[in-house]
Coordinates of C-alpha atoms in Angstrom, one line a residue:
X1 CA 30.2 11.4 0.4
X2 CA 26.8 11.3 -1.3
X3 CA 24.5 8.3 -0.6
X4 CA 24.4 5.8 -3.5
X5 CA 20.9 5.7 -5.1
X6 CA 20.0 2.1 -6.2
X7 CA 17.2 3.0 -8.6
X8 CA 17.5 6.6 -9.6
X9 CA 14.4 8.2 -11.1
X10 CA 15.1 9.0 -14.8
X11 CA 12.3 11.5 -15.2
X12 CA 12.4 15.3 -14.7
X13 CA 8.6 15.6 -14.3
X14 CA 5.8 13.3 -13.4
X15 CA 3.3 14.8 -15.8
X16 CA 0.8 15.0 -13.0
X17 CA -0.1 18.4 -11.6
X18 CA 1.1 18.7 -8.0
X19 CA 3.0 15.4 -7.9
X20 CA 6.8 16.0 -7.4
X21 CA 9.5 13.7 -8.6
X22 CA 11.0 11.4 -6.0
X23 CA 14.7 11.3 -6.6
X24 CA 15.3 8.0 -4.7
X25 CA 12.1 5.9 -5.1
X26 CA 13.8 2.7 -4.1
X27 CA 14.6 4.1 -0.7
X28 CA 11.2 5.7 -0.3
X29 CA 9.3 2.5 -1.2
X30 CA 11.7 0.2 0.9
X31 CA 11.0 2.3 3.9
X32 CA 7.3 2.5 3.3
X33 CA 7.0 -1.3 2.7
X34 CA 9.0 -2.1 5.8
X35 CA 6.9 0.2 7.9
X36 CA 3.7 -1.3 6.4
X37 CA 4.8 -4.8 7.4
X38 CA 5.6 -3.7 10.9
X39 CA 2.3 -1.9 11.4
X40 CA 0.4 -4.9 10.1
X41 CA 1.6 -6.8 13.1
X42 CA -0.8 -4.7 15.2
X43 CA -3.7 -6.3 13.5
X44 CA -5.1 -9.8 14.3
X45 CA -3.2 -12.5 12.4
X46 CA -6.4 -14.0 11.0
X47 CA -7.8 -10.7 9.8
X48 CA -8.1 -11.1 5.9
X49 CA -7.0 -7.5 5.2
X50 CA -3.8 -8.1 7.1
X51 CA -3.2 -11.4 5.3
X52 CA -3.7 -10.0 1.8
X53 CA -1.9 -6.7 2.5
X54 CA 1.2 -8.6 3.8
X55 CA 1.1 -10.8 0.7
X56 CA 0.9 -7.8 -1.6
X57 CA 3.5 -5.8 0.2
X58 CA 6.0 -8.7 0.2
X59 CA 5.3 -9.3 -3.5
X60 CA 6.0 -5.6 -4.3
X61 CA 9.2 -5.6 -2.1
X62 CA 10.4 -8.6 -4.1
X63 CA 9.8 -6.9 -7.4
X64 CA 11.5 -3.7 -6.1
X65 CA 14.6 -5.7 -5.0
X66 CA 14.8 -7.5 -8.4
X67 CA 14.2 -4.4 -10.6
X68 CA 17.2 -2.9 -12.3
X69 CA 15.5 0.4 -13.1
X70 CA 12.5 2.5 -12.1
X71 CA 10.9 1.8 -15.5
X72 CA 11.3 -1.9 -15.0
X73 CA 9.6 -1.7 -11.6
X74 CA 6.8 0.4 -13.0
X75 CA 6.3 -2.0 -15.9
X76 CA 6.2 -5.0 -13.5
X77 CA 3.4 -3.2 -11.5
X78 CA 1.7 -1.9 -14.6
X79 CA 2.1 1.5 -13.1
X80 CA 2.3 4.7 -15.0
X81 CA 4.4 6.6 -12.5
X82 CA 6.4 5.4 -9.5
X83 CA 5.3 8.5 -7.6
X84 CA 1.7 7.2 -7.7
X85 CA 3.0 3.8 -6.3
X86 CA 4.7 5.8 -3.4
X87 CA 1.5 7.7 -2.7
X88 CA -0.6 4.5 -2.6
X89 CA 1.9 3.0 -0.2
X90 CA 1.7 6.1 2.1
X91 CA -2.1 6.0 2.0
X92 CA -2.1 2.2 2.8
X93 CA 0.2 2.9 5.8
X94 CA -2.1 5.6 7.1
X95 CA -5.1 3.3 6.8
X96 CA -3.3 0.5 8.7
X97 CA -2.5 2.9 11.5
X98 CA -6.2 3.9 11.9
X99 CA -7.6 0.3 11.7
X100 CA -6.9 -0.6 15.4
X101 CA -9.1 2.2 16.7
X102 CA -11.9 1.2 14.3
X103 CA -11.5 -2.6 15.0
X104 CA -13.5 -3.7 11.9
X105 CA -12.7 -7.4 12.8
X106 CA -14.9 -7.2 15.8
X107 CA -18.6 -8.2 15.7
X108 CA -21.4 -5.7 15.1
X109 CA -22.6 -3.6 18.1
X110 CA -26.1 -4.8 17.2
X111 CA -27.5 -7.2 14.7
X112 CA -28.3 -5.7 11.3
X113 CA -31.9 -5.6 10.2
X114 CA -32.9 -8.8 8.3
X115 CA -33.7 -7.0 5.1
X116 CA -30.6 -4.7 5.1
X117 CA -28.7 -6.6 2.4
X118 CA -31.6 -7.7 0.3
X119 CA -31.4 -6.4 -3.3
X120 CA -33.3 -5.0 -5.2
X121 CA -35.2 -3.0 -2.7
X122 CA -38.9 -3.9 -2.9

């Protein structure tokens, strides 16, 4: 028996060279958003990136759950193509997985020069 697709993609092409149609974007995004929320738990709770990304991901998951069609979801996000939204979610997940090794929430190794952030440069 075939798996039921909650929000089937109505398009035959994306109109973007090299970007394939995702037949079940609801499943793809649900899985990506769930993984994103799990991976965010590896970051410090007070880290602003984690806080904002959790908020945004939960907001998008809510919109996805409420949407009755792919077009309705795209409209709610002001997105041209759901495949772009899926690619953004994949890229976000990859970034989150790299952040622990970079530890951007930690202090600088050494103090920045006093004039480093002065603008315009004299």
